Amino acid sequence: MVFFIGFLLFISAFIYLVVHFIKKNKNKEKVLSKKVFYSILIGGFLLSIIGLSIDDSTIAELADVKEQNEELINENEDLTDINSSLKTEVEALKDKNTDLQNQLKTTKNELAKINEDSTNYESNIEELKSDIKQLTLTISEKDGEIESLKSEKAKLQNSVATANVQGPNASTNSGSSVTNNKNSPSTSNVVYDNCTHARNAGAAPVYEGDPGYGRHLDRDGDGVGCE
């Protein structure tokens, strides 16, 4: 800008000189104002030199500014690329976070179901323990009844054996007794049609070798019928 002003002043000085010569041709007495001419000429020259020096420094500064601007543009592009990459990573992390939350929710549901099943299992176990305890008591009671029945059976067997021993002696003392004994059924010929019959007769359980024992009463073949 300063150079442009100086250049205009420099041109104005020459224009002033040309106009002066034109007027002097018409008027020989016309005198050139050296003060005005040299002031414009020297001022324009100085301003042109100053403008050139200023323009050189300005150009250098502009070059530096331009270089800095280019560097900033490159940095901006790099930052833009980094920002895009970070956005992509953020989206990927968001998706991963969503997947992890879904997995966590599924795991919580499975854990809740497992806890519920565990509670049900514990409840069933307690019920089974109670049933086992009840069955154990029942078995104990049945064992007691079996022992009682065995004792009663042993007593009955002893009574039958005693009756069998005393039977022949009684028949020798009385003919009518012999006749009655012959007419009465022998215990060795006792036959039970089924376990109900044996129980009604008070003979259950029937052991192998006892009167009335038969395979049809002993289903498992352990020697004890109508258990």
XYZ file of N, CA and C in Angstrom:
681
model
N 0.831 -1.206 0.000
C 0.000 0.000 0.000
C 0.865 1.256 0.000
N 1.938 1.273 0.834
C 2.853 2.436 0.894
C 3.577 2.596 -0.426
N 3.990 1.460 -0.992
C 4.666 1.519 -2.299
C 3.739 2.098 -3.363
N 2.492 1.716 -3.323
C 1.524 2.223 -4.302
C 1.355 3.738 -4.183
N 1.294 4.241 -2.939
C 1.174 5.702 -2.736
C 2.428 6.423 -3.241
N 3.586 5.873 -2.895
C 4.839 6.482 -3.365
C 4.933 6.492 -4.878
N 4.490 5.388 -5.481
C 4.504 5.305 -6.944
C 3.584 6.366 -7.553
N 2.406 6.559 -6.938
C 1.490 7.599 -7.435
C 2.109 9.001 -7.307
N 2.757 9.258 -6.187
C 3.420 10.563 -6.023
C 4.527 10.750 -7.042
N 5.276 9.666 -7.281
C 6.363 9.731 -8.264
C 5.815 10.032 -9.657
N 4.731 9.393 -10.022
C 4.088 9.648 -11.312
C 3.517 11.067 -11.352
N 2.962 11.473 -10.205
C 2.391 12.831 -10.159
C 3.466 13.902 -10.397
N 4.662 13.661 -9.900
C 5.767 14.605 -10.103
C 6.095 14.712 -11.593
N 6.159 13.592 -12.267
C 6.447 13.633 -13.707
C 5.300 14.280 -14.462
N 4.052 13.973 -14.047
C 2.903 14.627 -14.701
C 2.957 16.148 -14.487
N 3.303 16.495 -13.251
C 3.436 17.952 -12.952
C 4.506 18.584 -13.846
N 5.586 17.884 -14.064
C 6.667 18.420 -14.914
C 6.219 18.543 -16.360
N 5.488 17.536 -16.849
C 5.002 17.572 -18.233
C 4.012 18.727 -18.413
N 3.104 18.893 -17.446
C 2.134 19.983 -17.523
C 2.836 21.345 -17.496
N 3.901 21.415 -16.672
C 4.655 22.680 -16.613
C 5.277 23.021 -17.979
N 5.879 22.018 -18.643
C 6.486 22.291 -19.953
C 5.434 22.680 -20.986
N 4.254 22.048 -20.896
C 3.191 22.411 -21.834
C 2.771 23.869 -21.625
N 2.595 24.250 -20.386
C 2.204 25.629 -20.087
C 3.312 26.619 -20.419
N 4.552 26.188 -20.240
C 5.677 27.099 -20.522
C 5.787 27.380 -22.011
N 5.378 26.445 -22.852
C 5.378 26.699 -24.295
C 4.393 27.808 -24.637
N 3.339 27.897 -23.887
C 2.377 28.956 -24.112
C 2.794 30.264 -23.426
N 3.420 30.048 -22.279
C 3.845 31.228 -21.527
C 5.288 31.032 -21.118
N 6.165 31.791 -21.814
C 7.594 31.622 -21.598
C 8.005 32.056 -20.199
N 7.219 32.869 -19.585
C 7.574 33.363 -18.259
C 7.161 32.399 -17.147
N 6.530 31.360 -17.494
C 6.076 30.381 -16.502
C 7.273 29.743 -15.841
N 7.301 29.741 -14.502
C 8.446 29.216 -13.752
C 7.999 27.949 -12.998
N 8.851 26.889 -13.050
C 8.577 25.619 -12.360
C 8.752 25.799 -10.856
N 7.749 25.383 -10.110
C 7.844 25.435 -8.640
C 8.672 24.248 -8.177
N 9.957 24.519 -7.954
C 10.853 23.425 -7.579
C 10.472 22.817 -6.230
N 9.978 23.628 -5.321
C 9.621 23.125 -4.000
C 8.526 22.065 -4.089
N 7.506 22.371 -4.895
C 6.406 21.410 -5.058
C 6.880 20.186 -5.820
N 7.625 20.434 -6.940
C 8.057 19.331 -7.796
C 8.964 18.382 -7.041
N 10.003 18.928 -6.410
C 10.960 18.058 -5.716
C 10.337 17.409 -4.462
N 9.420 18.116 -3.844
C 8.766 17.513 -2.681
C 7.971 16.278 -3.109
N 7.209 16.450 -4.205
C 6.418 15.301 -4.690
C 7.324 14.188 -5.184
N 8.384 14.567 -5.914
C 9.285 13.571 -6.492
C 10.027 12.822 -5.411
N 10.628 13.577 -4.488
C 11.404 12.912 -3.426
C 10.481 12.116 -2.509
N 9.305 12.696 -2.172
C 8.355 11.972 -1.317
C 7.883 10.685 -1.961
N 7.606 10.737 -3.254
C 7.188 9.525 -3.941
C 8.292 8.486 -3.995
N 9.548 8.977 -4.221
C 10.682 8.055 -4.288
C 10.887 7.361 -2.939
N 10.860 8.186 -1.866
C 11.068 7.627 -0.535
C 9.951 6.647 -0.166
N 8.727 7.062 -0.450
C 7.616 6.171 -0.133
C 7.684 4.872 -0.927
N 8.157 4.959 -2.165
C 8.299 3.737 -2.983
C 9.332 2.798 -2.389
N 10.494 3.416 -1.960
C 11.537 2.577 -1.354
C 11.030 1.939 -0.061
N 10.370 2.785 0.765
C 9.822 2.255 2.029
C 8.782 1.173 1.752
N 7.938 1.440 0.762
C 6.909 0.461 0.415
C 7.493 -0.867 -0.038
N 8.629 -0.768 -0.826
C 9.272 -1.987 -1.288
C 9.823 -2.796 -0.114
N 10.473 -2.060 0.804
C 11.033 -2.764 1.964
C 9.921 -3.371 2.808
N 8.856 -2.572 2.984
C 7.730 -3.097 3.761
C 7.088 -4.273 3.047
N 6.964 -4.160 1.731
C 6.346 -5.257 0.969
C 7.178 -6.517 1.048
N 8.515 -6.358 1.032
C 9.379 -7.552 1.144
C 9.165 -8.247 2.480
N 9.150 -7.449 3.557
C 8.938 -8.050 4.885
C 7.527 -8.630 4.989
N 6.578 -7.887 4.346
C 5.196 -8.386 4.377
C 5.067 -9.694 3.619
N 5.764 -9.758 2.483
C 5.730 -11.002 1.698
C 6.326 -12.149 2.493
N 7.456 -11.835 3.198
C 8.076 -12.878 4.027
C 7.123 -13.320 5.132
N 6.472 -12.314 5.756
C 5.515 -12.655 6.798
C 4.342 -13.447 6.239
N 3.885 -13.015 5.051
C 2.794 -13.747 4.424
C 3.184 -15.182 4.109
N 4.458 -15.328 3.673
C 4.939 -16.683 3.388
C 4.946 -17.524 4.657
N 5.420 -16.904 5.769
C 5.428 -17.632 7.043
C 4.007 -17.979 7.480
N 3.128 -16.961 7.335
C 1.744 -17.197 7.713
C 1.119 -18.291 6.861
N 1.432 -18.258 5.559
C 0.897 -19.273 4.660
C 1.408 -20.657 5.037
N 2.706 -20.719 5.365
C 3.281 -21.998 5.760
C 2.632 -22.506 7.042
N 2.471 -21.581 8.005
C 1.805 -21.961 9.244
C 0.365 -22.406 8.986
N -0.294 -21.690 8.060
C -1.665 -22.061 7.724
C -1.731 -23.460 7.127
N -0.762 -23.763 6.252
C -0.721 -25.093 5.655
C -0.473 -26.153 6.726
N 0.439 -25.824 7.662
C 0.700 -26.769 8.743
C -0.565 -26.993 9.579
N -1.266 -25.874 9.854
C -2.504 -25.997 10.620
C -3.549 -26.806 9.867
N -3.606 -26.596 8.544
C -4.559 -27.378 7.735
C -4.229 -28.857 7.801
N -2.897 -29.172 7.689
C -2.487 -30.577 7.771
C -2.807 -31.168 9.144
N -2.529 -30.368 10.192
C -2.847 -30.833 11.531
C -4.354 -31.034 11.698
N -5.117 -30.106 11.107
C -6.572 -30.227 11.181
C -7.053 -31.495 10.484
N -6.454 -31.788 9.326
C -6.822 -33.009 8.615
C -6.467 -34.246 9.440
N -5.254 -34.195 10.053
C -4.848 -35.326 10.905
C -5.813 -35.486 12.074
N -6.156 -34.341 12.693
C -7.094 -34.400 13.814
C -8.475 -34.895 13.374
N -8.847 -34.502 12.150
C -10.133 -34.979 11.622
C -10.124 -36.491 11.443
N -8.988 -36.997 10.899
C -8.860 -38.448 10.741
C -8.881 -39.152 12.106
N -8.149 -38.558 13.070
C -8.119 -39.153 14.409
C -9.516 -39.138 15.024
N -10.212 -38.019 14.823
C -11.566 -37.908 15.357
C -12.493 -38.958 14.751
N -12.362 -39.161 13.431
C -13.175 -40.192 12.773
C -12.857 -41.571 13.325
N -11.541 -41.822 13.512
C -11.133 -43.116 14.064
C -11.669 -43.303 15.471
N -11.601 -42.232 16.273
C -12.115 -42.312 17.640
C -13.623 -42.534 17.651
N -14.329 -41.863 16.718
C -15.772 -42.069 16.633
C -16.091 -43.525 16.315
N -15.301 -44.094 15.377
C -15.511 -45.502 15.023
C -15.269 -46.405 16.230
N -14.180 -46.123 16.971
C -13.884 -46.912 18.159
C -14.987 -46.762 19.210
N -15.486 -45.540 19.355
C -16.558 -45.302 20.325
C -17.806 -46.096 19.951
N -18.159 -46.109 18.660
C -19.319 -46.877 18.211
C -19.119 -48.368 18.480
N -17.865 -48.833 18.197
C -17.574 -50.246 18.453
C -17.687 -50.563 19.945
N -17.180 -49.643 20.792
C -17.267 -49.850 22.238
C -18.723 -49.827 22.703
N -19.533 -48.948 22.090
C -20.951 -48.902 22.443
C -21.631 -50.229 22.108
N -21.324 -50.754 20.900
C -21.911 -52.040 20.507
C -21.467 -53.153 21.459
N -20.163 -53.128 21.795
C -19.642 -54.146 22.711
C -20.292 -54.016 24.074
N -20.476 -52.781 24.526
C -21.128 -52.547 25.817
C -22.560 -53.073 25.805
N -23.253 -52.837 24.675
C -24.629 -53.344 24.553
C -24.654 -54.867 24.617
N -23.698 -55.505 23.899
C -23.626 -56.971 23.932
C -23.343 -57.470 25.346
N -22.407 -56.795 26.036
C -22.068 -57.217 27.398
C -23.262 -57.052 28.334
N -24.010 -55.971 28.147
C -25.200 -55.770 28.985
C -26.238 -56.859 28.734
N -26.405 -57.219 27.446
C -27.340 -58.304 27.122
C -26.880 -59.624 27.743
N -25.561 -59.885 27.645
C -25.027 -61.105 28.252
C -25.211 -61.096 29.766
N -24.986 -59.917 30.371
C -25.158 -59.803 31.815
C -26.609 -60.051 32.212
N -27.527 -59.504 31.416
C -28.948 -59.705 31.697
C -29.311 -61.179 31.588
N -28.809 -61.817 30.514
C -29.081 -63.248 30.335
C -28.505 -64.068 31.488
N -27.269 -63.719 31.901
C -26.631 -64.433 33.007
C -27.410 -64.255 34.303
N -27.901 -63.028 34.537
C -28.698 -62.777 35.743
C -29.976 -63.619 35.726
N -30.622 -63.685 34.552
C -31.841 -64.492 34.442
C -31.542 -65.967 34.705
N -30.441 -66.457 34.123
C -30.066 -67.855 34.333
C -29.747 -68.110 35.803
N -29.030 -67.147 36.425
C -28.689 -67.301 37.843
C -29.951 -67.312 38.712
N -30.899 -66.423 38.375
C -32.156 -66.391 39.132
C -32.892 -67.731 38.981
N -32.894 -68.275 37.752
C -33.556 -69.560 37.530
C -32.859 -70.678 38.301
N -31.511 -70.629 38.309
C -30.750 -71.645 39.040
C -31.059 -71.563 40.542
N -31.114 -70.313 41.049
C -31.437 -70.145 42.466
C -32.839 -70.665 42.778
N -33.775 -70.378 41.854
C -35.132 -70.877 42.048
C -35.170 -72.400 42.034
N -34.455 -72.993 41.051
C -34.398 -74.460 40.988
C -33.743 -75.028 42.244
N -32.680 -74.334 42.708
C -31.999 -74.798 43.911
C -32.941 -74.776 45.116
N -33.738 -73.693 45.202
C -34.716 -73.615 46.294
C -35.734 -74.752 46.206
N -36.189 -75.008 44.967
C -37.144 -76.116 44.780
C -36.516 -77.451 45.139
N -35.244 -77.633 44.732
C -34.557 -78.878 45.047
C -34.413 -79.053 46.562
N -34.054 -77.957 47.234
C -33.913 -78.048 48.687
C -35.250 -78.393 49.339
N -36.325 -77.778 48.807
C -37.648 -78.097 49.341
C -37.990 -79.567 49.109
N -37.677 -80.058 47.888
C -37.933 -81.474 47.587
C -37.093 -82.384 48.469
N -35.844 -81.974 48.707
C -34.962 -82.786 49.558
C -35.526 -82.876 50.971
N -36.026 -81.725 51.470
C -36.610 -81.740 52.808
C -37.838 -82.644 52.852
N -38.657 -82.570 51.800
C -39.826 -83.451 51.747
C -39.419 -84.918 51.710
N -38.369 -85.209 50.886
C -37.898 -86.590 50.795
C -37.332 -87.062 52.133
N -36.605 -86.166 52.817
C -36.076 -86.536 54.136
C -37.216 -86.853 55.103
N -38.262 -86.007 55.029
C -39.419 -86.254 55.891
C -40.078 -87.585 55.554
N -40.206 -87.852 54.222
C -40.802 -89.129 53.799
C -39.949 -90.303 54.254
N -38.611 -90.151 54.115
C -37.698 -91.228 54.524
C -37.818 -91.491 56.032
N -37.896 -90.380 56.780
C -38.043 -90.531 58.229
C -39.332 -91.261 58.570
N -40.425 -90.864 57.869
C -41.710 -91.514 58.104
C -41.659 -92.991 57.725
N -41.011 -93.264 56.555
C -40.885 -94.659 56.128
C -40.036 -95.469 57.099
N -38.980 -94.815 57.624
C -38.136 -95.503 58.603
C -38.940 -95.873 59.842
N -39.781 -94.938 60.292
C -40.635 -95.226 61.445
C -41.610 -96.358 61.130
N -42.159 -96.285 59.898
C -43.109 -97.341 59.500
C -42.431 -98.694 59.449
N -41.204 -98.709 58.875
C -40.447 -99.970 58.799
C -40.150 -100.503 60.194
N -39.792 -99.576 61.096
C -39.522 -100.003 62.477
C -40.759 -100.623 63.104
N -41.898 -99.962 62.859
C -43.144 -100.508 63.393
C -43.434 -101.889 62.804
N -43.230 -102.002 61.468
C -43.482 -103.289 60.806
C -42.535 -104.359 61.325
N -41.254 -103.966 61.542
C -40.292 -104.931 62.086
C -40.748 -105.419 63.460
N -41.274 -104.460 64.246
C -41.791 -104.858 65.568
C -42.959 -105.816 65.443
N -43.871 -105.510 64.489
C -45.006 -106.410 64.277
C -44.546 -107.783 63.817
N -43.526 -107.804 62.926
C -43.003 -109.091 62.430
C -42.417 -109.902 63.576
N -41.643 -109.208 64.438
C -41.051 -109.915 65.570
C -42.139 -110.451 66.485
N -43.193 -109.622 66.658
C -44.303 -110.072 67.502
C -44.997 -111.280 66.881
N -45.191 -111.217 65.556
C -45.823 -112.349 64.873
C -44.950 -113.601 64.924
N -43.638 -113.416 64.778
C -42.732 -114.565 64.873
C -42.820 -115.197 66.256
N -42.878 -114.308 67.277
C -42.984 -114.834 68.642
C -44.289 -115.606 68.823
N -45.385 -115.039 68.308
C -46.666 -115.725 68.395
C -46.648 -117.040 67.635
N -45.969 -117.007 66.459
C -45.889 -118.242 65.660
C -45.120 -119.330 66.396
N -43.998 -118.872 67.028
C -43.204 -119.854 67.775
C -44.036 -120.465 68.889
N -44.826 -119.620 69.556
C -45.685 -120.133 70.610
C -46.698 -121.122 70.057
N -47.291 -120.746 68.890
C -48.263 -121.640 68.271
C -47.628 -122.959 67.858
N -46.391 -122.882 67.306
C -45.696 -124.104 66.905
C -45.419 -125.006 68.114
N -45.024 -124.333 69.208
C -44.788 -125.130 70.422
C -46.083 -125.788 70.900
N -47.169 -125.009 70.805
C -48.462 -125.570 71.226
C -48.853 -126.744 70.344
N -48.621 -126.570 69.014
C -48.952 -127.649 68.077
C -48.091 -128.870 68.331
N -46.795 -128.639 68.580
C -45.886 -129.771 68.853
C -46.299 -130.496 70.122
N -46.676 -129.727 71.137
C -47.119 -130.338 72.401
C -48.387 -131.144 72.176
N -49.296 -130.594 71.370
C -50.547 -131.306 71.087
C -50.271 -132.579 70.312
N -49.297 -132.532 69.379
C -48.968 -133.710 68.592
C -48.370 -134.805 69.459
N -47.561 -134.357 70.467
C -46.939 -135.346 71.350
C -47.979 -135.980 72.273
N -48.851 -135.161 72.778
C -49.849 -135.658 73.712
C -50.969 -136.425 73.016
N -51.176 -136.229 71.713
C -52.276 -136.862 70.970
C -52.202 -138.384 70.988
N -51.048 -139.004 70.628
C -50.992 -140.477 70.622
C -51.211 -141.086 71.994
N -50.700 -140.424 73.058
C -50.873 -140.967 74.413
C -52.340 -140.963 74.806
N -53.018 -139.946 74.441
C -54.436 -139.863 74.790
C -55.249 -140.918 74.060
N -54.828 -141.294 72.821
C -55.584 -142.280 72.031
C -55.451 -143.676 72.604
N -54.328 -143.991 73.289
C -54.163 -145.325 73.885
C -55.021 -145.504 75.115
N -55.326 -144.426 75.791
C -56.148 -144.526 76.991
C -57.623 -144.651 76.673
N -58.050 -144.250 75.536
C -59.484 -144.291 75.235
C -59.688 -144.615 73.783
N -60.518 -145.619 73.496
C -60.784 -145.985 72.108
C -61.555 -144.931 71.393
N -62.425 -144.282 72.134
C -63.202 -143.215 71.493
C -62.324 -142.052 71.105
N -61.275 -141.829 71.913
C -60.336 -140.719 71.585
C -59.588 -141.041 70.325
N -59.218 -142.364 70.180
C -58.499 -142.754 68.967
C -59.377 -142.549 67.771
N -60.659 -142.946 67.980
C -61.583 -142.785 66.859
C -61.752 -141.331 66.490
N -61.839 -140.490 67.558
C -61.993 -139.049 67.284
C -60.761 -138.464 66.625
N -59.571 -138.942 67.067
C -58.327 -138.409 66.475
C -58.202 -138.833 65.024
N -58.680 -140.053 64.753
C -58.609 -140.505 63.361
C -59.555 -139.717 62.495
N -60.686 -139.361 63.076
C -61.653 -138.621 62.293
C -61.277 -137.157 62.147
N -60.471 -136.621 63.117
C -60.067 -135.195 63.039
C -58.961 -135.022 62.019
N -58.872 -133.880 61.336
C -57.841 -133.662 60.317
C -56.480 -133.477 60.932
N -55.423 -134.016 60.327
C -54.033 -133.889 60.795
C -53.474 -132.532 60.393
N -52.652 -132.006 61.324
C -52.044 -130.691 61.033
C -51.068 -130.759 59.880
N -50.505 -131.970 59.632
C -49.546 -132.087 58.529
C -50.231 -132.015 57.180
N -51.566 -132.171 57.183
C -52.301 -132.128 55.930
C -52.991 -130.785 55.699
N -52.588 -129.739 56.495
C -53.198 -128.415 56.342
C -52.747 -127.792 55.042
N -53.682 -127.255 54.302
C -53.376 -126.574 53.037
C -54.092 -125.231 53.039
N -53.310 -124.171 52.731
C -53.879 -122.834 52.630
C -53.971 -122.453 51.156
N -55.154 -122.066 50.763
C -55.337 -121.711 49.346
C -54.564 -120.444 48.972
N -54.528 -119.511 49.910
C -53.818 -118.257 49.662
C -53.425 -117.652 50.993
N -52.773 -116.492 50.917
C -52.277 -115.838 52.132
C -53.412 -115.321 52.998
N -54.531 -114.941 52.345
C -55.681 -114.491 53.130
C -56.196 -115.609 54.009
N -56.238 -116.803 53.410
C -56.663 -117.980 54.153
C -55.721 -118.249 55.317
N -54.390 -118.101 55.031
C -53.384 -118.352 56.069
C -53.474 -117.315 57.177
N -53.710 -116.057 56.791
C -53.805 -115.000 57.799
C -55.069 -115.170 58.644
N -56.140 -115.533 57.991
C -57.377 -115.753 58.741
C -57.232 -116.907 59.730
N -56.371 -117.889 59.355
C -56.126 -119.029 60.246
C -55.079 -118.697 61.298
N -54.489 -117.473 61.209
C -53.482 -117.061 62.194
C -52.144 -117.724 61.990
N -51.880 -118.237 60.772
C -50.629 -118.955 60.518
C -49.599 -118.118 59.771
N -49.973 -116.943 59.284
C -49.016 -116.113 58.525
C -48.067 -115.389 59.483
N -46.780 -115.236 59.130
C -46.167 -115.830 57.933
C -45.909 -117.319 58.107
N -45.920 -118.052 56.969
C -45.745 -119.500 56.974
C -44.324 -119.805 56.529
N -43.537 -120.463 57.379
C -42.150 -120.785 57.060
C -42.070 -122.158 56.403
N -41.008 -122.320 55.604
C -40.801 -123.596 54.930
C -40.627 -124.707 55.972
N -41.379 -125.798 55.840
C -41.362 -126.890 56.818
C -42.536 -126.851 57.754
N -43.210 -125.649 57.825
C -44.391 -125.548 58.677
C -45.591 -126.174 57.968
N -46.592 -126.620 58.753
C -47.828 -127.147 58.138
C -48.501 -126.069 57.280
N -48.911 -126.448 56.134
C -49.599 -125.516 55.242
C -48.677 -124.710 54.328
N -47.326 -124.823 54.497
C -46.405 -124.077 53.624
C -46.484 -124.617 52.199
N -46.484 -123.710 51.231
C -46.480 -124.082 49.825
C -45.809 -123.014 48.983
N -45.333 -123.390 47.813
C -44.630 -122.445 46.942
C -45.556 -121.343 46.452
N -46.861 -121.666 46.387
C -47.793 -120.643 45.914
C -47.949 -119.516 46.939
N -47.530 -119.775 48.199
C -47.564 -118.724 49.219
C -46.242 -117.958 49.295
N -45.167 -118.556 48.772
C -43.815 -117.947 48.838
C -43.421 -117.479 47.439
N -43.815 -116.255 47.087
C -43.582 -115.748 45.727
C -42.103 -115.520 45.426
N -41.345 -115.021 46.434
C -39.928 -114.701 46.167
C -38.998 -115.875 46.468
N -39.546 -117.003 46.976
C -38.745 -118.189 47.178
C -37.712 -118.074 48.283
N -37.983 -117.231 49.315
C -36.985 -117.075 50.388
C -37.293 -117.983 51.575
N -38.280 -118.892 51.424
C -38.603 -119.814 52.517
C -39.618 -119.285 53.474
N -40.137 -118.082 53.233
C -41.146 -117.496 54.115
C -42.332 -117.105 53.258
N -43.487 -117.699 53.510
C -44.684 -117.376 52.756
C -45.586 -116.409 53.478
N -46.309 -115.629 52.697
C -47.277 -114.647 53.250
C -46.584 -113.669 54.190
N -45.486 -113.077 53.693
C -44.732 -112.129 54.520
C -45.521 -110.854 54.712
